[in-house]
mmCIF file with all atom_site columns, N, CA and C in Angstrom:
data_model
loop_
_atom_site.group_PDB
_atom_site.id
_atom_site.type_symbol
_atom_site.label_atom_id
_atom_site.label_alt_id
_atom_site.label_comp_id
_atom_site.label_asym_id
_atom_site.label_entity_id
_atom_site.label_seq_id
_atom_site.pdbx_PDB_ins_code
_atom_site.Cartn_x
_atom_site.Cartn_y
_atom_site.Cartn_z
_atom_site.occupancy
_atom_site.B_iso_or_equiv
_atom_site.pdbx_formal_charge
_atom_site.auth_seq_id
_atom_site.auth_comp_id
_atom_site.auth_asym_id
_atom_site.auth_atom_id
_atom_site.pdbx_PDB_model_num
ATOM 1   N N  . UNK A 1 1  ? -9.233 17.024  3.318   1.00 73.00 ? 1  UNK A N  1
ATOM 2   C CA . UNK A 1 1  ? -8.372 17.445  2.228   1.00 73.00 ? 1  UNK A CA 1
ATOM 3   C C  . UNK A 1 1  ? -8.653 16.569  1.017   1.00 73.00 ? 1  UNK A C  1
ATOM 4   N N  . UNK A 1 2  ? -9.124 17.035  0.134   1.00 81.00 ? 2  UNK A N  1
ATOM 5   C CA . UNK A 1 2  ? -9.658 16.118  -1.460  1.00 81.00 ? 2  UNK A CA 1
ATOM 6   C C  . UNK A 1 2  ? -8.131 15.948  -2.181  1.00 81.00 ? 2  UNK A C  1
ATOM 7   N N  . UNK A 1 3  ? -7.343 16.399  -2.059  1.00 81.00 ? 3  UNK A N  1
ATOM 8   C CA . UNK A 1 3  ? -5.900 15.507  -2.126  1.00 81.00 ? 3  UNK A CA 1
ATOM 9   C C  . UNK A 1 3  ? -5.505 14.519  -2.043  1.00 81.00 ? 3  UNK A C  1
ATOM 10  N N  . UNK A 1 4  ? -6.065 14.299  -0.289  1.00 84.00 ? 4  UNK A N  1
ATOM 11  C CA . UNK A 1 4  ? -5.234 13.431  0.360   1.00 84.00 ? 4  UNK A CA 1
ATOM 12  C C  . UNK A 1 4  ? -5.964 12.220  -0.409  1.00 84.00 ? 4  UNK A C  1
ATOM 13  N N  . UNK A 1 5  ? -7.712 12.448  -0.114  1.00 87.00 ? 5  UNK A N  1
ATOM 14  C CA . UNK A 1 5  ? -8.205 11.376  -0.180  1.00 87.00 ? 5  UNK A CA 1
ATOM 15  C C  . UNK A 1 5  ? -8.089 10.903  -1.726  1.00 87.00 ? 5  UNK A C  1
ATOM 16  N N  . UNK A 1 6  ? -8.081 11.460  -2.583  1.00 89.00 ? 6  UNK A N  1
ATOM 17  C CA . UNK A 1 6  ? -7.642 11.343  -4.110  1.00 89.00 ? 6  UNK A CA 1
ATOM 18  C C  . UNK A 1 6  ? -6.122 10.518  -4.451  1.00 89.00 ? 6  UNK A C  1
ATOM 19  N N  . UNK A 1 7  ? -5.329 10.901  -3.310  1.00 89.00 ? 7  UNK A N  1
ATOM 20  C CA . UNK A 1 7  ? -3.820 10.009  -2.845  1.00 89.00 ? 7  UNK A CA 1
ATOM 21  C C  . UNK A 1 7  ? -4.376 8.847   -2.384  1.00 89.00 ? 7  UNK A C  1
ATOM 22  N N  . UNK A 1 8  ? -5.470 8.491   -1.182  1.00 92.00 ? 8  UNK A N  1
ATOM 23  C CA . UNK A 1 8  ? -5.375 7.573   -0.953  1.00 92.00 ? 8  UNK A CA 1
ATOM 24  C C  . UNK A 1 8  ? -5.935 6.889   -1.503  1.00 92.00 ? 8  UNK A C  1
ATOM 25  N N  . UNK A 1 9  ? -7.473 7.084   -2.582  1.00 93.00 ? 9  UNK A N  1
ATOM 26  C CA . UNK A 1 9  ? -8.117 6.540   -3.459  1.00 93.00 ? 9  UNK A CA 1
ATOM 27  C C  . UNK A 1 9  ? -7.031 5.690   -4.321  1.00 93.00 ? 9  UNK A C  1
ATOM 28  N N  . UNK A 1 10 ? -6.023 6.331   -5.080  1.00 91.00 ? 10 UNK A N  1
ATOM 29  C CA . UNK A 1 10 ? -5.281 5.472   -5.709  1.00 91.00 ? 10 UNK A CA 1
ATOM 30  C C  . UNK A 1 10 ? -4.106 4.756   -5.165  1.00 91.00 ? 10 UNK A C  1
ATOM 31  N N  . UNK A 1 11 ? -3.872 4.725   -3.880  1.00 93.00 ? 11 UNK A N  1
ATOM 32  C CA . UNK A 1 11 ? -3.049 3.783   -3.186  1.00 93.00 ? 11 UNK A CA 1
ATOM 33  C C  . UNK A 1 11 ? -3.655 2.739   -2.466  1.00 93.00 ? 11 UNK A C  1
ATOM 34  N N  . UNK A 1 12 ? -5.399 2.748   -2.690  1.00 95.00 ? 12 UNK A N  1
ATOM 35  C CA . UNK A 1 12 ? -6.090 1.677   -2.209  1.00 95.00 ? 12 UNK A CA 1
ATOM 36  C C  . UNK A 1 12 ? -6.399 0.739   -3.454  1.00 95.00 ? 12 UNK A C  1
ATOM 37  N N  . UNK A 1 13 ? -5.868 1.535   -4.879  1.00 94.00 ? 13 UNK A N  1
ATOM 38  C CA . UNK A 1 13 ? -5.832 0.246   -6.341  1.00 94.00 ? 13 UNK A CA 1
ATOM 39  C C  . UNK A 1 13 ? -5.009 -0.725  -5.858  1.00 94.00 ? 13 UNK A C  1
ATOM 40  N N  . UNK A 1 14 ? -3.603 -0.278  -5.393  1.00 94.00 ? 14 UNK A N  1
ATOM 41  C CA . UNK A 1 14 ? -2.840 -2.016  -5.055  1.00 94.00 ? 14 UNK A CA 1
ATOM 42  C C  . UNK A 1 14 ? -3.332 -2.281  -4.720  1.00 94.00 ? 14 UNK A C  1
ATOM 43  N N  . UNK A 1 15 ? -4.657 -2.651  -3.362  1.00 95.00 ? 15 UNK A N  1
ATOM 44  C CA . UNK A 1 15 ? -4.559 -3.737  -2.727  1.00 95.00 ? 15 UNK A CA 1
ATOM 45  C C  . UNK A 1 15 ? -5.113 -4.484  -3.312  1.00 95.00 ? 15 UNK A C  1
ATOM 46  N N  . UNK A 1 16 ? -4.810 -5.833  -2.564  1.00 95.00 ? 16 UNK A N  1
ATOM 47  C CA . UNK A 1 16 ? -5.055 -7.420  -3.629  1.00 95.00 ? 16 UNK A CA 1
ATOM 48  C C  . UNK A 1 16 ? -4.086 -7.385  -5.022  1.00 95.00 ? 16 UNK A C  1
ATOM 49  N N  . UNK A 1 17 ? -3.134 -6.599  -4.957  1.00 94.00 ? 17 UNK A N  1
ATOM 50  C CA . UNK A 1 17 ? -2.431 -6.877  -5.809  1.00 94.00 ? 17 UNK A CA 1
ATOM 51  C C  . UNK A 1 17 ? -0.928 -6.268  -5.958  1.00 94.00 ? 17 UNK A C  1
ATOM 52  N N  . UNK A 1 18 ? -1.003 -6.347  -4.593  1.00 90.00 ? 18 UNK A N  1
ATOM 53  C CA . UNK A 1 18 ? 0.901  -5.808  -4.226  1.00 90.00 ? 18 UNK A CA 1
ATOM 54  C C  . UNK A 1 18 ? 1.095  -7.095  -4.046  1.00 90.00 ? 18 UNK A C  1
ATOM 55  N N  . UNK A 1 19 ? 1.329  -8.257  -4.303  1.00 88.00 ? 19 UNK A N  1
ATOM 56  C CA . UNK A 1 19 ? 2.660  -9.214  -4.616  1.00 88.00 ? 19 UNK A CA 1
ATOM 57  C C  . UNK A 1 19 ? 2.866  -9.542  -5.901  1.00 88.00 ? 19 UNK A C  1
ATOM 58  N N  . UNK A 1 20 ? 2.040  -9.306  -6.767  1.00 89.00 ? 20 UNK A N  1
ATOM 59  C CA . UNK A 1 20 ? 1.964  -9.296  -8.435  1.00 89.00 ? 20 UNK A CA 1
ATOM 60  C C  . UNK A 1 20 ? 2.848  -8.270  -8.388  1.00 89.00 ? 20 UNK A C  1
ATOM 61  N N  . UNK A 1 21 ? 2.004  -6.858  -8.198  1.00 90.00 ? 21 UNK A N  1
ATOM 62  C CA . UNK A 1 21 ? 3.273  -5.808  -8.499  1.00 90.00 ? 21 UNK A CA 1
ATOM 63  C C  . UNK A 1 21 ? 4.457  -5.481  -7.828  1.00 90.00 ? 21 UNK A C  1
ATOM 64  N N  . UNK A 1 22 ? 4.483  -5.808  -6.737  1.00 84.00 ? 22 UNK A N  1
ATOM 65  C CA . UNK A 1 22 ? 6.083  -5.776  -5.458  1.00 84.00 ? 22 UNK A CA 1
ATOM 66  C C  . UNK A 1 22 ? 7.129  -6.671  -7.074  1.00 84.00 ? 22 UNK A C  1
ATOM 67  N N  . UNK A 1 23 ? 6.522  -7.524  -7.718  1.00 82.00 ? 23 UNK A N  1
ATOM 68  C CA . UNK A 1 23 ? 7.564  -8.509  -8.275  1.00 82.00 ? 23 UNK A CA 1
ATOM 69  C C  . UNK A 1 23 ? 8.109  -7.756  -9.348  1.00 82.00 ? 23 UNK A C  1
ATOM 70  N N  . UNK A 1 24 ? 7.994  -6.846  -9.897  1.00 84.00 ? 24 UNK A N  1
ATOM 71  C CA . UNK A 1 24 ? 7.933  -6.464  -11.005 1.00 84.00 ? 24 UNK A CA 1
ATOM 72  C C  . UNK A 1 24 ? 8.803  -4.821  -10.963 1.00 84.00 ? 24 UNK A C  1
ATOM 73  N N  . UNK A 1 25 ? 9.891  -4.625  -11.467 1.00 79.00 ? 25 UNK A N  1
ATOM 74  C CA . UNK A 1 25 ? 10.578 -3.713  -11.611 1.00 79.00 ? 25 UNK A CA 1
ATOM 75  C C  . UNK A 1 25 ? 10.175 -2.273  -11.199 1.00 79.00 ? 25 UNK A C  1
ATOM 76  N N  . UNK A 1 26 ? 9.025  -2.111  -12.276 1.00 87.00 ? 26 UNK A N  1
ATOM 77  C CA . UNK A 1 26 ? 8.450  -0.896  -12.673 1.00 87.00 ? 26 UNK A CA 1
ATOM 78  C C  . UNK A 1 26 ? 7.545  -0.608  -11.967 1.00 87.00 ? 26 UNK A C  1
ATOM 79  N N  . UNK A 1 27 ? 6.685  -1.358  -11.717 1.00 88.00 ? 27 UNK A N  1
ATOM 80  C CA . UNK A 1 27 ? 5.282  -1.962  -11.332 1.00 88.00 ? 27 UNK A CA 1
ATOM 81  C C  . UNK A 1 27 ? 5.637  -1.602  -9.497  1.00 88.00 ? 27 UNK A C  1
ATOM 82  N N  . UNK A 1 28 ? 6.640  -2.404  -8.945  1.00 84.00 ? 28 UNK A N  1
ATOM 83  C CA . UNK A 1 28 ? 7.273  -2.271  -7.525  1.00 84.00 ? 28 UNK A CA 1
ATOM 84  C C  . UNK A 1 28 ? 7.178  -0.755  -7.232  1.00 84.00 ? 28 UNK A C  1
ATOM 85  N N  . UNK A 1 29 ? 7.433  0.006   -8.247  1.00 85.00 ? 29 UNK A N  1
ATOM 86  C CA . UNK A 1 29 ? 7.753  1.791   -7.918  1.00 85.00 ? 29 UNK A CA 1
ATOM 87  C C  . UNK A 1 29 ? 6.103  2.195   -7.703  1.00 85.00 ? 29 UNK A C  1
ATOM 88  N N  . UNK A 1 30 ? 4.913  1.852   -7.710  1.00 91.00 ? 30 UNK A N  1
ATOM 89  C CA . UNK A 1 30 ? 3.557  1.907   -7.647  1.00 91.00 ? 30 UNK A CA 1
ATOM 90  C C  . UNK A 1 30 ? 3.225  1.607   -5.878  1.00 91.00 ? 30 UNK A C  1
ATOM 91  N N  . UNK A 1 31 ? 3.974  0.279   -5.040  1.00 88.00 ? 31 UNK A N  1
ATOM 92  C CA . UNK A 1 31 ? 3.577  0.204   -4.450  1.00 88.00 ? 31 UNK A CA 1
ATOM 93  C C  . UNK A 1 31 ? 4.463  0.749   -3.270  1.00 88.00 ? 31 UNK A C  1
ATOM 94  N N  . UNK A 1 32 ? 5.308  1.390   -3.681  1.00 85.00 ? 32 UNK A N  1
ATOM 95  C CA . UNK A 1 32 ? 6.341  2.348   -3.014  1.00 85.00 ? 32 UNK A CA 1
ATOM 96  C C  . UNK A 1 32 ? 5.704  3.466   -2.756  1.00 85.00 ? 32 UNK A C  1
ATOM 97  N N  . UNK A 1 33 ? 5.472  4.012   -3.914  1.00 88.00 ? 33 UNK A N  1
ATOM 98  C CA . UNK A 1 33 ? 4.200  5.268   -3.903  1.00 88.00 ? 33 UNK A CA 1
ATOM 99  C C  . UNK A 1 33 ? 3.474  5.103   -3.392  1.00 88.00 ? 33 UNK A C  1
ATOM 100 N N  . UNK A 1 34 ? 2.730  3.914   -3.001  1.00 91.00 ? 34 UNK A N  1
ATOM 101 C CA . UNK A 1 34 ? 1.465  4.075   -2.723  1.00 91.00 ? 34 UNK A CA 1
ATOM 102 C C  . UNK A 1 34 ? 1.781  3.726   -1.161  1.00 91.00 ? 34 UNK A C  1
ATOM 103 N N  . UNK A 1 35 ? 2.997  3.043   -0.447  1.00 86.00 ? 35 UNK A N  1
ATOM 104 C CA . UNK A 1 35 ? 3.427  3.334   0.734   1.00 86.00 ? 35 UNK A CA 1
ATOM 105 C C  . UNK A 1 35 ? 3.699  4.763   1.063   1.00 86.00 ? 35 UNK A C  1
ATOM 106 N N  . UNK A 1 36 ? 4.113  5.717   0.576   1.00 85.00 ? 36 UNK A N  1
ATOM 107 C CA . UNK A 1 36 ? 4.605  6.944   0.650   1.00 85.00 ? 36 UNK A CA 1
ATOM 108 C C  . UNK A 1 36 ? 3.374  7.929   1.228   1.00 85.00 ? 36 UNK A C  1
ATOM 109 N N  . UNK A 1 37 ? 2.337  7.458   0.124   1.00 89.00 ? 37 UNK A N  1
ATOM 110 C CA . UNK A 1 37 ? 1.057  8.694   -0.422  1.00 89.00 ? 37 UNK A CA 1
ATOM 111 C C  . UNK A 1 37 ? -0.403 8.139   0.613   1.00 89.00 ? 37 UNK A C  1
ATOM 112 N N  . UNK A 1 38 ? -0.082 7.330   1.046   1.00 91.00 ? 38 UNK A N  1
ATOM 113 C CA . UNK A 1 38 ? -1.504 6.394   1.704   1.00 91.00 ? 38 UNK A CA 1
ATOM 114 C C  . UNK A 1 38 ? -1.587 6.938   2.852   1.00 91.00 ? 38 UNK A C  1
ATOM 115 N N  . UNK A 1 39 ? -2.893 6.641   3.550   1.00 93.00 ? 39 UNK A N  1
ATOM 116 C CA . UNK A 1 39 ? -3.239 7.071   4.797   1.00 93.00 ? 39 UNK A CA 1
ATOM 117 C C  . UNK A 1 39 ? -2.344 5.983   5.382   1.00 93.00 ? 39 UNK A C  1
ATOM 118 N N  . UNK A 1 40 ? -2.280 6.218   7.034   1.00 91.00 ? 40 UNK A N  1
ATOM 119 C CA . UNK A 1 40 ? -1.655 5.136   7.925   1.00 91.00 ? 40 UNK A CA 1
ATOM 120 C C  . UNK A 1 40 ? -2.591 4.183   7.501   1.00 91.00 ? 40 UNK A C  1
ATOM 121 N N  . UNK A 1 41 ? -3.790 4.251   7.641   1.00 94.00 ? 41 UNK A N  1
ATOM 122 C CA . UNK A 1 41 ? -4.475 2.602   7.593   1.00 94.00 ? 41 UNK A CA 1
ATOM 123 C C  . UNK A 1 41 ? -4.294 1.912   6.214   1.00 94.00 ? 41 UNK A C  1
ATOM 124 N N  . UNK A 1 42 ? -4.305 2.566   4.883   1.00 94.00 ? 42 UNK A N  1
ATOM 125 C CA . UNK A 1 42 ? -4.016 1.595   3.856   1.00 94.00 ? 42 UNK A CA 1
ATOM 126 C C  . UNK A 1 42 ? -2.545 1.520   3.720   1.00 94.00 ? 42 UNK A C  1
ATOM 127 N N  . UNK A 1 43 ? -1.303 2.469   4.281   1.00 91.00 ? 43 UNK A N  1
ATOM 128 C CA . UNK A 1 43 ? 0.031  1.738   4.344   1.00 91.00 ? 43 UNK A CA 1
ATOM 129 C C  . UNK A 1 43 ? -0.224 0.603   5.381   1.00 91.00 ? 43 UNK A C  1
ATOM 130 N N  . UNK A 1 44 ? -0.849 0.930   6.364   1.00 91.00 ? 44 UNK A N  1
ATOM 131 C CA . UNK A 1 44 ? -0.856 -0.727  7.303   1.00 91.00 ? 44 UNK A CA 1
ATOM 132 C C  . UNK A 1 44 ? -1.641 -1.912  6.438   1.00 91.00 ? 44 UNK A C  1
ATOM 133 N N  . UNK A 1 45 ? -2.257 -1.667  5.411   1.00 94.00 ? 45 UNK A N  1
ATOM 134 C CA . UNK A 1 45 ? -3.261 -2.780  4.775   1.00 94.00 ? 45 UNK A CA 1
ATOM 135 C C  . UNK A 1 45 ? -2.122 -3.224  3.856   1.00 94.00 ? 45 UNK A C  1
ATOM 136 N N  . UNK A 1 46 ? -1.633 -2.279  3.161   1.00 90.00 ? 46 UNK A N  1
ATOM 137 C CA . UNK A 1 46 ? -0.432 -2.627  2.373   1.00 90.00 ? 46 UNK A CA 1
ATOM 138 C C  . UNK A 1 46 ? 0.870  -3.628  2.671   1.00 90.00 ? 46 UNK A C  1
ATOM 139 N N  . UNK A 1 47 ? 1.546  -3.086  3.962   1.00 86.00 ? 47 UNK A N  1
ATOM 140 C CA . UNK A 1 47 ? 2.236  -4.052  4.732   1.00 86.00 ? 47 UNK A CA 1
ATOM 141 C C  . UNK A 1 47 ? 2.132  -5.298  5.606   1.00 86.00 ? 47 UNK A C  1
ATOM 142 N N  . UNK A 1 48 ? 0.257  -5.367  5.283   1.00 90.00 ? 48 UNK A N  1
ATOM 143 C CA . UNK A 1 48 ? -0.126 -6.783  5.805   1.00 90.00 ? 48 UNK A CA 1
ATOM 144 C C  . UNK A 1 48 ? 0.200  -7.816  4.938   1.00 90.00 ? 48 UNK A C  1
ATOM 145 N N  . UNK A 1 49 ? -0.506 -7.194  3.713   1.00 90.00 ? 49 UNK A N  1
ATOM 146 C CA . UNK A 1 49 ? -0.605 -7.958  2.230   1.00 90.00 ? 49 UNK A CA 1
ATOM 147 C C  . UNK A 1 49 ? 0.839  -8.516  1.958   1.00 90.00 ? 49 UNK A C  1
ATOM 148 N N  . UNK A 1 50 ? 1.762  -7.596  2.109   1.00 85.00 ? 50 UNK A N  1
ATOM 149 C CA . UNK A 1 50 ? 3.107  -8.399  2.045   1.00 85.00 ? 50 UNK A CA 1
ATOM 150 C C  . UNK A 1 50 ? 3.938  -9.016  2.577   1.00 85.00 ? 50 UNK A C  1
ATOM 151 N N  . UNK A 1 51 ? 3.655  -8.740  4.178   1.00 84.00 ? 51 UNK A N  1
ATOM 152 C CA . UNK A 1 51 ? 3.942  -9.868  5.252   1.00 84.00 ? 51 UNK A CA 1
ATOM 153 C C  . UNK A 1 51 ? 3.200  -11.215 5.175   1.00 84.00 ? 51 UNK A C  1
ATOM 154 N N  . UNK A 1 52 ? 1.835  -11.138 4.769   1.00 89.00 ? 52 UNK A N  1
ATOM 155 C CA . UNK A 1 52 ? 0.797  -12.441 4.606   1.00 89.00 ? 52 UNK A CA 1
ATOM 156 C C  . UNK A 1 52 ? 0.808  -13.195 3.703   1.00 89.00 ? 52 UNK A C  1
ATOM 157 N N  . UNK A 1 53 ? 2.093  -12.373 3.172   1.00 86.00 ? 53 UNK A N  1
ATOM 158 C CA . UNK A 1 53 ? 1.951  -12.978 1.126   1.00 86.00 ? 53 UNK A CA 1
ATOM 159 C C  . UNK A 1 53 ? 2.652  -14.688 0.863   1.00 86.00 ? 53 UNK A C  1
ATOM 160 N N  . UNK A 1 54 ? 2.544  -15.475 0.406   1.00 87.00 ? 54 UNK A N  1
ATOM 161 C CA . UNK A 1 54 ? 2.772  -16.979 0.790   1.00 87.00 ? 54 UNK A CA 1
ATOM 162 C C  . UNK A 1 54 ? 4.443  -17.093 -0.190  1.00 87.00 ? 54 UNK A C  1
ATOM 163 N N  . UNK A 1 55 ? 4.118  -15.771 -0.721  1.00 83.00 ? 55 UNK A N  1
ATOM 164 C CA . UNK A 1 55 ? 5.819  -15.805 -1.670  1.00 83.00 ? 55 UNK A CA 1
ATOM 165 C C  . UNK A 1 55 ? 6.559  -14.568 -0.489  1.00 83.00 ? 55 UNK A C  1
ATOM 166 N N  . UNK A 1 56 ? 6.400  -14.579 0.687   1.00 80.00 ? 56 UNK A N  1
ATOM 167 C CA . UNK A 1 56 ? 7.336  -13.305 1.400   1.00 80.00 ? 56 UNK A CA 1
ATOM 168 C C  . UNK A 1 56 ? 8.360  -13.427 0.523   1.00 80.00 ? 56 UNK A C  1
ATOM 169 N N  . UNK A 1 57 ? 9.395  -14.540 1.156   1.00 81.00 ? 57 UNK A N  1
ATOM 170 C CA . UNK A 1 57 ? 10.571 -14.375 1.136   1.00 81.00 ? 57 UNK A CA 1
ATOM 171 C C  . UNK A 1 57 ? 11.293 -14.130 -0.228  1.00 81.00 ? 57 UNK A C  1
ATOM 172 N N  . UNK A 1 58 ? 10.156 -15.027 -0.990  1.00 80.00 ? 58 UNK A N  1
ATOM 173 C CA . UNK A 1 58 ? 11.038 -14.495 -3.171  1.00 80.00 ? 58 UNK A CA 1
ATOM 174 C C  . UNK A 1 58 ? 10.821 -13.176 -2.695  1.00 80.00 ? 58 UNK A C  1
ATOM 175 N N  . UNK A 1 59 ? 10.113 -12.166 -2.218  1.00 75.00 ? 59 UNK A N  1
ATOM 176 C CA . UNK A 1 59 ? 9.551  -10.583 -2.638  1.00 75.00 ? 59 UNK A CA 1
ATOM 177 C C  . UNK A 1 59 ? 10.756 -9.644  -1.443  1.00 75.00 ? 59 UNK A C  1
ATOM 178 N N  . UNK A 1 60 ? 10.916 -10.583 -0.898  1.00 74.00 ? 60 UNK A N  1
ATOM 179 C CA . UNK A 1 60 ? 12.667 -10.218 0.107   1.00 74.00 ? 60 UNK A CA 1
ATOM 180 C C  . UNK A 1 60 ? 13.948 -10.345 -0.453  1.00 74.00 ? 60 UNK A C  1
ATOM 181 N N  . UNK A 1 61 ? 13.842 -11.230 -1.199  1.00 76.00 ? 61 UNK A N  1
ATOM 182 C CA . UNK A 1 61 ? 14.825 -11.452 -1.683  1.00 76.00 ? 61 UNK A CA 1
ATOM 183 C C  . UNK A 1 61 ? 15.876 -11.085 -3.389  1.00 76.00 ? 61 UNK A C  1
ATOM 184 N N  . UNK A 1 62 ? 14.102 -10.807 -3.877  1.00 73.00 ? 62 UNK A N  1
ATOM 185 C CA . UNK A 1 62 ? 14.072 -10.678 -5.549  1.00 73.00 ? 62 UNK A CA 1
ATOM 186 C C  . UNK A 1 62 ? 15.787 -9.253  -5.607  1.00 73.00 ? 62 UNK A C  1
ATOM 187 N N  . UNK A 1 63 ? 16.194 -9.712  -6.516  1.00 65.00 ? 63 UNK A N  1
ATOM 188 C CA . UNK A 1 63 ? 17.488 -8.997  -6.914  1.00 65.00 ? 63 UNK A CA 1
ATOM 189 C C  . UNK A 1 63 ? 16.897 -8.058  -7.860  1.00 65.00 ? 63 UNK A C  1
ATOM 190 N N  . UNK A 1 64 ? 15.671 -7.795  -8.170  1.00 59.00 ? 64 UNK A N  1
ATOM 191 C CA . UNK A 1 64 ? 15.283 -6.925  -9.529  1.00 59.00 ? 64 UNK A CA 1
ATOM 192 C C  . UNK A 1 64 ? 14.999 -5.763  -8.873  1.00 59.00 ? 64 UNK A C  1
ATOM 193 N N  . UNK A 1 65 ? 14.504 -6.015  -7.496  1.00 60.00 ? 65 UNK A N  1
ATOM 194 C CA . UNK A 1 65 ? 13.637 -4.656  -6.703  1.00 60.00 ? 65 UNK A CA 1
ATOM 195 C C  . UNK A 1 65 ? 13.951 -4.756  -5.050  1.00 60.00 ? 65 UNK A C  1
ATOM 196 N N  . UNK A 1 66 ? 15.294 -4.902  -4.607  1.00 61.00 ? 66 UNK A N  1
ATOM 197 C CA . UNK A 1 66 ? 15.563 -4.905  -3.718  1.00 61.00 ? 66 UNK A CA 1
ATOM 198 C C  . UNK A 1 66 ? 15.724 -3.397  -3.135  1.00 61.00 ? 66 UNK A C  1
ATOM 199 N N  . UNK A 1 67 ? 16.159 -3.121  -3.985  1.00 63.00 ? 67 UNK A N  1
ATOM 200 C CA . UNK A 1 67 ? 16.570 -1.047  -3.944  1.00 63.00 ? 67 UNK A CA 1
ATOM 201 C C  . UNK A 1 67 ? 15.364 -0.588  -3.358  1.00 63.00 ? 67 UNK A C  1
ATOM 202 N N  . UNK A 1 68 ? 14.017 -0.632  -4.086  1.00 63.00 ? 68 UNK A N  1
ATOM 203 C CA . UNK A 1 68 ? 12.874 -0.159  -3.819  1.00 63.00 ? 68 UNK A CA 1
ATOM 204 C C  . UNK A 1 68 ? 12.073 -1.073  -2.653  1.00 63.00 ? 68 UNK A C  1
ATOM 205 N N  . UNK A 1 69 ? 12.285 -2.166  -2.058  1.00 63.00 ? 69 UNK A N  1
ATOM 206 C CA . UNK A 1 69 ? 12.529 -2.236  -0.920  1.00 63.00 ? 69 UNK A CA 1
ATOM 207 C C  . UNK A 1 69 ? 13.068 -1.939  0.225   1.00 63.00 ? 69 UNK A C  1
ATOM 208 N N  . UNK A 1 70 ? 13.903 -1.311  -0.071  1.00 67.00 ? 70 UNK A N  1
ATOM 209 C CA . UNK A 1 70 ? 14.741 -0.690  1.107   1.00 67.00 ? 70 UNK A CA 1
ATOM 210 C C  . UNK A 1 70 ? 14.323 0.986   0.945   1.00 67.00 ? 70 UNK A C  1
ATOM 211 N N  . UNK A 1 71 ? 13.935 1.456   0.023   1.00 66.00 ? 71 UNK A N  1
ATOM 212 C CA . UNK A 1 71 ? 13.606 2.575   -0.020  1.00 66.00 ? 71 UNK A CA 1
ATOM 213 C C  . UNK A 1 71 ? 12.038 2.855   0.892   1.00 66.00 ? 71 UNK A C  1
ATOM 214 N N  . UNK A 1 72 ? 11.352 1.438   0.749   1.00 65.00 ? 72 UNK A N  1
ATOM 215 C CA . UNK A 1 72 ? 10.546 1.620   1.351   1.00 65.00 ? 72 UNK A CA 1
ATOM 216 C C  . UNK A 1 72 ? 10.637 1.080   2.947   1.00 65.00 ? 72 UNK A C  1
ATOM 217 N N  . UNK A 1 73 ? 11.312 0.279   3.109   1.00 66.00 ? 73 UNK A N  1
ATOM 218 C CA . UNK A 1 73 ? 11.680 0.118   4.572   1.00 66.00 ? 73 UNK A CA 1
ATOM 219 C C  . UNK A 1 73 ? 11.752 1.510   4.851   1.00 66.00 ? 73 UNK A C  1
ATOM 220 N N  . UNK A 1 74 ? 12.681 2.041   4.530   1.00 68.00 ? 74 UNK A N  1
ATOM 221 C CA . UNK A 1 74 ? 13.675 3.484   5.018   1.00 68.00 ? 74 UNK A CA 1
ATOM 222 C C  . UNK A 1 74 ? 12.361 4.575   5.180   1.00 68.00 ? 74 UNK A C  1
ATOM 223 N N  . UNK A 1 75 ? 11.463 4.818   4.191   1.00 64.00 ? 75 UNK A N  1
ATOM 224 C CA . UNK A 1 75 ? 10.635 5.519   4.662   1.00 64.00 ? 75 UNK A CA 1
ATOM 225 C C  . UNK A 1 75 ? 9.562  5.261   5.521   1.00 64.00 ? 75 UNK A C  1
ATOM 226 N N  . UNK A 1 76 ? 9.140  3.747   6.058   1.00 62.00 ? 76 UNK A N  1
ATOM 227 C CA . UNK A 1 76 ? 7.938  3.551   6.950   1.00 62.00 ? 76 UNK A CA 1
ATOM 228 C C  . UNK A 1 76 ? 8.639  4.338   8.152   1.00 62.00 ? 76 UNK A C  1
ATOM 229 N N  . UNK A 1 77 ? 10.205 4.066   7.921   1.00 62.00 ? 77 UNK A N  1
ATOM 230 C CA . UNK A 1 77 ? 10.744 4.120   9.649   1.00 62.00 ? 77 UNK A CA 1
ATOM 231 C C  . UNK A 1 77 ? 10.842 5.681   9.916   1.00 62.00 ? 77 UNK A C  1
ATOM 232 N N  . UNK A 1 78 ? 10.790 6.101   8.656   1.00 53.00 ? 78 UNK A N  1
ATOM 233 C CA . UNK A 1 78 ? 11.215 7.663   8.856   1.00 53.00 ? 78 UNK A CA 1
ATOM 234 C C  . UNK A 1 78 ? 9.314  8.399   9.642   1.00 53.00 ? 78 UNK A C  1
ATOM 235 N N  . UNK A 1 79 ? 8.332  7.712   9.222   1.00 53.00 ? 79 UNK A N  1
ATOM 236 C CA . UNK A 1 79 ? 7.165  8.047   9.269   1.00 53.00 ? 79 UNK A CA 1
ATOM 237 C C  . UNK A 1 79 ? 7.051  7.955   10.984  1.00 53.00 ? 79 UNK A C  1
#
């Protein structure tokens, strides 16, 4: 499907750079999407990057983008 892979082409731009953007309001709604729209293997590359990330807990905790954290919890589990 040239969709999908066109979805996952641009949900493989975060990587190396979902804890820059996880921090960031606007920017956070990119790597939500790109949890949403990704194959299983780059949402699993995605959720490495932010478990491995040496700032976890600020990116757990941040009060700016907690919403869109939980939005994305809520949908891995729904997957």
């Amino acid at each position: 499907n040239t969709e999908a892979s066109e979805s996952d082409h641009f949900c493989r731009c975060v990587l190396t750079h979902v804890e820059s953007l996880a921090k960031e309001k606007y920017s956070s709604n990119v790597v939500e999407k790109a949890l949403k729209l990704g194959s299983e293997e780059t949402r699993n590359e995605i959720i490495q990057e932010i478990v491995q990330s040496k700032d976890l807990l600020s990116l757990l905790l941040d009060d700016v983008c907690v919403n869109d954290r939980m939005n994305i919890i809520h949908s891995m589990q729904i997957m």
